[in-house]
Coordinates of N, CA, C and O in Angstrom, one line a residue:
X1 N 0.8 -1.5 0.5 CA 0.7 -0.2 -0.1 C 0.4 1.1 0.2 O 1.3 1.7 -0.9
X2 N 1.9 1.1 0.6 CA 3.2 2.8 1.0 C 3.7 2.2 -0.6 O 4.4 4.1 -1.3
X3 N 3.8 1.8 -1.0 CA 4.4 1.8 -2.2 C 3.6 2.4 -3.5 O 4.2 2.4 -4.1
X4 N 2.1 1.9 -3.2 CA 1.5 2.5 -4.1 C 1.6 3.6 -4.5 O 0.4 4.4 -5.2
X5 N 1.5 3.7 -2.9 CA 1.5 5.7 -3.0 C 2.3 6.9 -3.5 O 1.7 7.8 -3.7
X6 N 3.4 6.2 -4.0 CA 4.3 6.8 -4.6 C 4.8 6.4 -5.8 O 4.7 7.2 -7.0
X7 N 3.2 5.9 -6.2 CA 3.5 6.2 -7.6 C 3.2 7.4 -8.1 O 1.7 8.0 -7.2
X8 N 2.4 8.1 -9.8 CA 2.6 9.3 -9.2 C 0.6 9.2 -10.0 O 0.7 8.4 -10.0
X9 N -0.2 10.1 -10.3 CA -1.8 10.0 -10.0 C -1.5 9.9 -11.5 O -2.6 9.8 -11.8
X10 N -0.7 10.9 -12.4 CA -0.9 10.7 -14.0 C -0.7 8.6 -14.4 O -1.6 8.2 -14.8
X11 N -0.1 8.3 -13.6 CA -0.5 6.9 -13.7 C -1.0 6.1 -13.4 O -1.1 4.8 -14.6
X12 N -1.6 6.0 -12.6 CA -2.7 5.7 -11.9 C -4.0 6.6 -12.8 O -4.9 5.0 -13.0
X13 N -4.2 7.0 -13.2 CA -5.1 7.2 -14.3 C -5.1 7.0 -15.4 O -5.8 6.1 -15.9
X14 N -4.1 6.5 -15.7 CA -3.6 6.0 -17.4 C -4.1 4.4 -17.0 O -4.5 3.7 -18.1
X15 N -3.7 4.0 -15.7 CA -3.5 2.3 -15.3 C -4.8 2.1 -15.5 O -6.0 1.3 -16.0
X16 N -6.1 2.8 -15.4 CA -7.9 3.1 -14.7 C -8.0 3.0 -16.2 O -9.3 2.2 -15.6
X17 N -7.9 3.6 -17.0 CA -8.0 3.8 -18.1 C -7.8 2.8 -18.8 O -8.7 2.1 -19.7
X18 N -6.5 1.9 -19.1 CA -6.3 0.4 -19.8 C -7.7 -0.8 -19.1 O -8.0 -1.2 -19.4
X19 N -7.4 -0.3 -17.7 CA -7.9 -1.4 -16.8 C -9.5 -1.4 -17.2 O -10.1 -2.6 -18.1
X20 N -10.7 0.4 -17.5 CA -11.6 0.5 -17.9 C -11.4 -0.1 -19.3 O -12.8 -0.7 -19.5
X21 N -11.0 -0.4 -20.1 CA -11.0 -0.6 -21.7 C -10.9 -2.2 -21.6 O -11.2 -2.8 -22.6
X22 N -10.1 -2.8 -20.9 CA -10.5 -4.5 -20.4 C -11.7 -4.8 -20.2 O -12.5 -5.3 -20.5
X23 N -12.6 -3.8 -19.4 CA -13.5 -3.6 -18.4 C -14.2 -3.9 -19.6 O -15.7 -4.5 -20.0
X24 N -14.8 -3.0 -20.6 CA -15.8 -2.9 -22.0 C -15.1 -3.8 -23.3 O -16.2 -4.2 -23.7
X25 N -13.9 -4.8 -23.6 CA -14.3 -5.7 -23.9 C -14.7 -6.7 -23.6 O -15.2 -6.8 -25.3
X26 N -15.1 -7.3 -23.0 CA -16.0 -7.9 -23.0 C -18.3 -7.7 -24.3 O -18.2 -8.7 -25.0
X27 N -18.2 -6.4 -23.3 CA -19.5 -6.0 -24.2 C -19.5 -4.7 -25.1 O -19.9 -5.0 -26.0
X28 N -17.6 -4.6 -25.9 CA -17.1 -4.7 -27.6 C -17.5 -5.9 -28.0 O -18.8 -5.8 -29.2
X29 N -17.0 -7.1 -27.4 CA -17.4 -8.3 -28.7 C -18.4 -8.6 -28.2 O -19.3 -8.9 -30.2
X30 N -19.5 -8.8 -27.0 CA -21.3 -8.8 -27.7 C -21.9 -8.6 -28.5 O -22.5 -8.6 -29.6
X31 N -21.3 -6.6 -29.0 CA -22.4 -6.1 -29.1 C -21.1 -6.1 -30.9 O -22.1 -6.2 -32.2
X32 N -20.1 -7.0 -31.2 CA -20.0 -7.1 -32.6 C -20.4 -8.0 -32.9 O -20.3 -8.9 -34.6
X33 N -20.7 -8.9 -32.5 CA -20.9 -10.5 -32.7 C -22.9 -10.7 -32.4 O -22.6 -11.7 -33.3
X34 N -23.9 -9.8 -32.0 CA -24.9 -10.0 -32.4 C -25.1 -9.2 -33.3 O -24.5 -8.4 -33.7
X35 N -26.3 -10.6 -34.2 CA -26.9 -9.9 -34.9 C -28.2 -8.6 -35.0 O -28.2 -8.3 -36.1
X36 N -28.0 -8.3 -33.9 CA -29.4 -7.5 -33.9 C -28.8 -6.4 -33.0 O -29.1 -5.3 -32.8
X37 N -27.4 -5.5 -33.4 CA -26.9 -4.5 -32.4 C -26.4 -3.7 -33.4 O -26.0 -3.9 -35.2
X38 N -25.9 -3.2 -32.6 CA -25.8 -1.7 -34.0 C -24.2 -2.1 -35.3 O -23.9 -1.2 -36.1
X39 N -23.5 -3.0 -34.1 CA -22.2 -3.4 -35.0 C -22.6 -4.4 -36.5 O -21.6 -3.9 -36.5
X40 N -23.5 -5.0 -36.9 CA -23.9 -5.4 -37.3 C -24.2 -4.2 -38.6 O -24.6 -4.5 -40.2
X41 N -24.7 -3.3 -38.6 CA -25.5 -2.1 -39.4 C -23.9 -0.8 -39.9 O -23.9 -0.9 -40.4
X42 N -23.2 -1.5 -39.1 CA -22.3 0.2 -39.5 C -21.1 -0.4 -39.8 O -20.5 -1.5 -39.3
X43 N -20.8 0.6 -40.1 CA -19.0 0.2 -40.4 C -18.2 -0.3 -39.6 O -18.2 0.4 -38.2
X44 N -16.6 -0.9 -38.5 CA -16.0 -1.0 -38.3 C -15.7 0.1 -37.0 O -15.7 1.0 -36.3
X45 N -15.9 1.6 -38.0 CA -15.0 2.8 -37.6 C -16.0 3.4 -37.1 O -15.2 4.2 -35.6
X46 N -17.0 3.4 -37.9 CA -18.3 4.2 -36.7 C -18.6 3.5 -36.0 O -18.6 3.9 -34.9
X47 N -18.6 2.4 -36.1 CA -18.9 1.4 -34.9 C -18.2 1.6 -33.6 O -17.9 1.9 -31.9
X48 N -16.7 1.6 -33.8 CA -15.3 1.9 -32.7 C -16.3 3.2 -32.0 O -15.9 4.0 -31.5
X49 N -16.3 4.4 -33.0 CA -16.8 6.1 -31.6 C -17.8 6.2 -31.0 O -18.1 6.1 -30.8
X50 N -19.1 5.5 -32.4 CA -20.1 4.9 -31.5 C -19.4 3.8 -30.0 O -20.5 4.3 -29.0
X51 N -19.0 3.0 -29.8 CA -19.2 2.3 -28.8 C -17.8 3.4 -27.8 O -18.7 3.3 -26.7
X52 N -17.2 3.8 -28.1 CA -16.8 4.5 -27.4 C -17.2 6.2 -26.3 O -17.2 6.2 -25.5
X53 N -18.2 7.0 -27.4 CA -19.3 7.5 -27.0 C -20.2 6.6 -26.4 O -20.3 8.0 -25.0
X54 N -20.6 6.3 -26.4 CA -21.8 5.9 -25.4 C -21.5 4.6 -25.1 O -22.8 4.4 -24.2
X55 N -20.4 3.9 -24.4 CA -20.0 3.3 -23.9 C -19.2 2.7 -22.4 O -19.7 2.9 -21.9
X56 N -17.6 3.5 -23.0 CA -16.8 2.9 -22.7 C -16.5 4.4 -22.0 O -16.7 4.9 -20.5
X57 N -16.6 5.7 -22.2 CA -17.1 7.2 -21.4 C -17.5 7.4 -20.7 O -17.6 7.6 -19.7
X58 N -18.8 6.3 -20.5 CA -19.7 7.0 -19.7 C -19.0 5.6 -18.7 O -19.5 6.2 -16.9
X59 N -18.8 5.1 -19.1 CA -18.2 3.9 -17.5 C -17.5 4.1 -17.0 O -17.0 3.8 -15.6
X60 N -16.4 5.0 -18.1 CA -15.2 5.8 -17.2 C -15.7 6.7 -16.4 O -15.4 6.8 -14.9
X61 N -16.9 8.1 -17.0 CA -17.4 8.8 -15.7 C -18.1 7.9 -14.0 O -17.5 8.3 -13.7
X62 N -18.9 6.9 -14.9 CA -18.8 6.1 -13.4 C -18.4 5.9 -13.0 O -18.2 5.8 -11.4
X63 N -17.4 5.2 -13.7 CA -15.9 4.5 -12.4 C -15.3 5.8 -11.7 O -15.2 5.6 -10.7
X64 N -15.2 6.7 -12.2 CA -14.3 7.9 -11.2 C -15.5 8.6 -10.9 O -14.5 9.0 -9.4
X65 N -16.6 9.3 -10.8 CA -17.5 9.7 -9.7 C -17.6 8.4 -8.3 O -17.7 9.1 -6.9
X66 N -18.2 7.2 -8.6 CA -17.7 6.2 -7.7 C -16.4 6.3 -7.2 O -16.3 6.5 -6.3
X67 N -15.1 5.9 -7.4 CA -13.8 6.4 -7.1 C -13.6 7.5 -6.2 O -13.8 7.3 -4.8
X68 N -14.5 8.1 -6.5 CA -14.6 9.7 -5.9 C -15.4 10.0 -5.5 O -15.1 10.5 -3.4
X69 N -16.4 9.4 -4.7 CA -17.1 8.9 -4.0 C -17.2 8.2 -2.8 O -16.9 9.2 -1.5
X70 N -16.7 6.7 -3.3 CA -16.1 6.2 -2.2 C -14.5 7.2 -1.4 O -14.8 6.7 0.4
X71 N -13.8 7.8 -2.2 CA -12.2 8.6 -1.5 C -13.3 9.5 -0.3 O -12.9 9.5 0.8
X72 N -14.0 10.8 -0.5 CA -15.1 11.0 0.1 C -14.9 10.8 1.5 O -15.3 11.3 2.4
X73 N -16.2 9.9 1.1 CA -16.0 9.2 1.8 C -15.8 8.3 3.1 O -15.2 8.3 4.5
X74 N -13.9 8.3 2.8 CA -12.8 7.4 3.6 C -12.5 8.1 4.1 O -11.7 8.4 5.2
X75 N -12.5 9.5 3.8 CA -11.8 10.9 3.8 C -12.2 10.9 5.3 O -12.1 12.0 6.2
X76 N -13.9 11.2 5.7 CA -14.5 11.8 7.2 C -14.4 10.7 7.5 O -14.2 9.7 8.6
X77 N -14.5 8.7 7.4 CA -14.0 7.8 8.4 C -12.9 8.1 8.9 O -12.0 7.8 10.3
X78 N -11.6 8.7 8.3 CA -10.0 8.9 8.4 C -10.0 9.9 10.0 O -9.1 9.6 11.0
X79 N -11.1 11.2 9.0 CA -11.2 12.2 10.0 C -11.7 11.2 11.4 O -11.2 12.0 12.9
X80 N -12.7 10.9 12.0 CA -13.5 10.0 12.2 C -12.2 8.9 13.6 O -12.1 9.2 14.8
X81 N -11.7 8.8 12.6 CA -9.9 8.1 13.3 C -8.9 8.5 13.2 O -8.5 7.5 14.2
X82 N -9.5 9.4 13.2 CA -7.8 10.3 13.5 C -6.3 9.9 13.0 O -6.0 9.9 12.7
X83 N -6.5 9.8 11.5 CA -5.3 9.6 10.6 C -4.9 9.8 9.9 O -5.9 11.2 9.4
X84 N -3.9 10.0 9.2 CA -3.0 10.4 8.6 C -2.9 10.5 6.9 O -2.1 11.0 6.7
X85 N -5.2 10.4 6.2 CA -4.0 9.6 4.9 C -5.1 11.7 4.4 O -6.9 11.6 5.0
X86 N -5.6 11.6 3.1 CA -6.1 12.5 2.6 C -6.5 11.5 1.9 O -6.3 10.7 0.9
X87 N -7.8 13.0 1.0 CA -8.2 12.5 -0.6 C -7.7 11.4 -1.6 O -8.0 10.5 -1.8
X88 N -6.8 12.2 -1.8 CA -5.8 12.0 -2.9 C -4.6 10.9 -2.9 O -5.0 9.9 -3.7
X89 N -4.4 10.8 -1.8 CA -3.8 8.8 -1.2 C -5.3 8.4 -1.2 O -5.0 7.2 -2.0
X90 N -6.6 8.5 -0.6 CA -7.4 7.1 -1.0 C -8.0 7.3 -2.1 O -8.0 6.2 -2.5
X91 N -8.2 8.3 -3.3 CA -8.7 8.2 -4.0 C -7.6 7.1 -5.1 O -7.7 6.4 -5.9
X92 N -6.1 7.1 -5.3 CA -5.5 6.3 -5.7 C -5.2 5.5 -5.5 O -5.4 4.2 -5.9
X93 N -5.3 4.6 -4.1 CA -5.5 4.0 -3.8 C -6.8 3.0 -4.1 O -6.7 2.2 -4.5
X94 N -8.5 3.6 -3.9 CA -8.9 2.7 -4.5 C -9.3 2.7 -5.9 O -10.0 1.9 -6.1
X95 N -9.0 3.2 -6.6 CA -9.2 3.0 -8.0 C -7.6 1.9 -8.0 O -7.7 1.1 -9.0
X96 N -6.8 1.3 -6.9 CA -5.9 0.7 -7.2 C -6.5 -1.2 -6.6 O -6.3 -1.9 -7.4
X97 N -7.3 -0.8 -6.0 CA -8.1 -1.8 -5.6 C -9.5 -2.2 -6.8 O -9.8 -3.1 -6.4
X98 N -9.4 -1.6 -7.3 CA -10.9 -2.0 -7.9 C -9.9 -3.0 -9.3 O -10.8 -3.7 -10.3
X99 N -8.9 -3.4 -8.8 CA -8.3 -3.7 -9.8 C -9.0 -5.4 -10.0 O -9.2 -6.1 -11.1
X100 N -9.0 -6.0 -9.5 CA -9.2 -7.9 -9.3 C -11.2 -7.8 -9.4 O -11.0 -8.3 -10.3
X101 N -11.4 -6.8 -9.2 CA -12.9 -7.1 -10.0 C -12.4 -6.6 -10.4 O -13.9 -7.8 -11.5
X102 N -12.5 -6.0 -11.6 CA -12.8 -5.5 -12.7 C -12.3 -7.2 -13.5 O -12.8 -6.8 -15.1
X103 N -10.8 -7.5 -13.4 CA -9.7 -8.8 -13.4 C -11.6 -10.0 -14.1 O -11.7 -10.9 -14.6
X104 N -11.6 -9.7 -12.8 CA -12.7 -10.6 -12.5 C -14.6 -10.6 -13.5 O -14.8 -12.0 -14.3
X105 N -14.5 -9.6 -13.6 CA -16.0 -8.9 -14.2 C -15.5 -9.2 -15.7 O -16.6 -9.9 -16.4
X106 N -14.1 -8.3 -15.9 CA -13.9 -8.9 -17.8 C -14.4 -10.3 -18.2 O -14.5 -11.1 -19.4
X107 N -13.1 -10.9 -16.9 CA -13.4 -12.6 -18.4 C -14.3 -13.7 -17.6 O -15.3 -14.4 -18.5
X108 N -15.6 -13.1 -16.8 CA -16.1 -14.2 -15.9 C -17.8 -13.2 -17.4 O -19.1 -14.1 -17.9
X109 N -17.5 -12.3 -17.3 CA -18.4 -11.5 -19.2 C -18.7 -11.7 -20.3 O -19.4 -12.4 -21.2
X110 N -16.9 -12.6 -20.4 CA -17.1 -13.2 -21.4 C -17.7 -14.4 -22.1 O -18.1 -14.8 -22.9
X111 N -18.3 -15.3 -21.1 CA -18.6 -16.4 -20.4 C -19.9 -16.1 -20.0 O -20.9 -17.7 -20.7
X112 N -20.8 -15.6 -19.0 CA -22.2 -15.2 -18.5 C -22.5 -14.1 -18.5 O -21.8 -13.2 -18.7
X113 N -23.5 -13.5 -18.9 CA -24.3 -12.8 -18.4 C -24.5 -12.6 -16.6 O -24.6 -12.7 -16.4
X114 N -24.3 -11.2 -16.2 CA -23.4 -10.9 -15.2 C -24.8 -10.1 -14.1 O -25.1 -9.0 -15.3
X115 N -24.9 -10.2 -13.4 CA -26.3 -9.1 -13.2 C -25.8 -8.1 -11.9 O -24.3 -7.7 -12.2
X116 N -26.7 -7.4 -11.6 CA -25.8 -6.3 -10.7 C -25.6 -6.9 -9.3 O -25.0 -5.9 -8.2
X117 N -25.8 -8.3 -8.9 CA -25.5 -8.4 -7.6 C -23.8 -8.2 -7.5 O -22.9 -8.0 -6.2
X118 N -23.3 -8.4 -8.6 CA -22.3 -8.4 -8.9 C -21.4 -7.0 -8.5 O -20.0 -7.0 -8.2
X119 N -21.7 -6.0 -8.6 CA -22.0 -4.3 -8.8 C -21.9 -4.4 -7.0 O -21.0 -3.7 -6.4
X120 N -23.1 -4.7 -6.3 CA -22.6 -5.3 -4.8 C -21.9 -5.2 -4.4 O -20.4 -4.9 -2.8
X121 N -21.1 -6.2 -4.4 CA -20.2 -7.3 -3.8 C -18.8 -6.5 -4.4 O -18.2 -6.0 -3.9
X122 N -18.4 -5.8 -5.4 CA -17.5 -5.0 -6.0 C -17.8 -3.6 -5.3 O -16.2 -3.5 -4.5
X123 N -18.8 -2.9 -5.2 CA -18.5 -2.0 -3.8 C -18.9 -2.2 -2.5 O -17.1 -1.9 -1.6
X124 N -18.9 -3.3 -2.2 CA -18.5 -3.9 -0.6 C -17.1 -4.1 -0.6 O -16.1 -3.7 0.5
X125 N -16.3 -5.1 -1.9 CA -14.8 -5.0 -1.8 C -14.0 -4.1 -1.5 O -13.2 -4.0 -1.5
X126 N -14.0 -3.0 -2.6 CA -13.3 -1.6 -2.5 C -13.3 -1.2 -0.9 O -12.4 -0.6 -0.6
X127 N -14.9 -1.2 -0.1 CA -15.6 -0.4 1.4 C -14.5 -0.9 1.8 O -13.5 -0.5 2.9
X128 N -14.5 -2.0 2.4 CA -13.3 -2.6 3.0 C -12.1 -3.0 2.6 O -11.7 -2.3 3.6
X129 N -11.8 -3.0 1.5 CA -10.3 -2.7 1.6 C -9.7 -1.2 1.8 O -8.9 -0.9 2.3
X130 N -11.0 -0.4 1.6 CA -9.8 1.4 2.1 C -10.1 1.1 3.5 O -9.7 2.3 3.7
X131 N -11.0 1.2 3.8 CA -11.3 0.9 6.1 C -9.9 0.2 5.8 O -9.6 0.4 7.7
X132 N -9.5 -0.9 5.9 CA -9.0 -1.2 6.7 C -7.3 -0.7 5.9 O -6.1 -0.8 6.8
X133 N -6.8 0.2 4.8 CA -6.3 1.0 4.3 C -5.6 2.3 5.5 O -4.9 2.3 5.6
X134 N -7.4 2.8 5.6 CA -7.7 4.0 6.0 C -6.7 3.5 8.0 O -6.4 3.9 8.7
X135 N -6.7 2.4 8.3 CA -6.7 1.9 9.3 C -5.7 1.8 9.7 O -4.7 1.5 10.6
X136 N -4.2 1.4 8.4 CA -2.9 0.7 9.3 C -2.5 2.3 9.1 O -1.4 2.1 9.2
X137 N -3.0 2.6 8.1 CA -2.5 4.2 8.5 C -1.8 4.7 9.7 O -2.7 4.8 10.7
X138 N -0.6 5.5 10.2 CA -0.9 5.9 11.4 C -2.0 7.1 11.7 O -2.6 8.0 11.3
X139 N -1.9 7.3 13.0 CA -2.9 8.4 13.5 C -1.9 9.5 14.0 O -0.6 9.3 13.0
X140 N -2.8 10.3 14.4 CA -2.5 12.1 13.2 C -1.6 12.2 15.3 O -2.4 11.3 16.3
X141 N -1.0 12.9 15.5 CA -0.4 13.5 16.9 C -1.2 13.8 17.2 O -2.0 15.1 16.5
X142 N -1.4 14.4 18.5 CA -2.1 15.3 19.6 C -1.2 16.5 20.3 O -0.4 16.7 19.9
X143 N -2.9 17.5 19.3 CA -1.5 19.0 19.6 C -1.9 19.7 20.7 O -3.1 18.9 21.6
X144 N -1.7 19.6 21.5 CA -1.2 20.7 23.2 C -1.7 21.2 22.9 O -2.2 22.5 22.4

């Protein structure tokens, strides 16, 4: 966790974009192979632009908002526990906690249809790890 903290925010954001591209791959393949989707009507370049605008971009925005809200809640928990962890550190660490759920989702989505229950498990997984990260950070020194 402390080694991940030394990684720059720019690398973290690029990592998240690549990870989200991996997550959206099953949907892209499904739309390209389905007989009643836009992938069969449009040419490939137009379909890729369409997919980027209406699938990848909203997914990216939703994940960034989710990570931000989770990190914001984490700063409140950190203040209650009197820990020395800031929003930017929590945001970066929460972005890295999404790796395992996203990879699992990508693998499972190629073979099965996934319900919203996976989303609840994903949120719970991230929250548990965020709480663990907060409790590992050292406490603030008491001011006289």
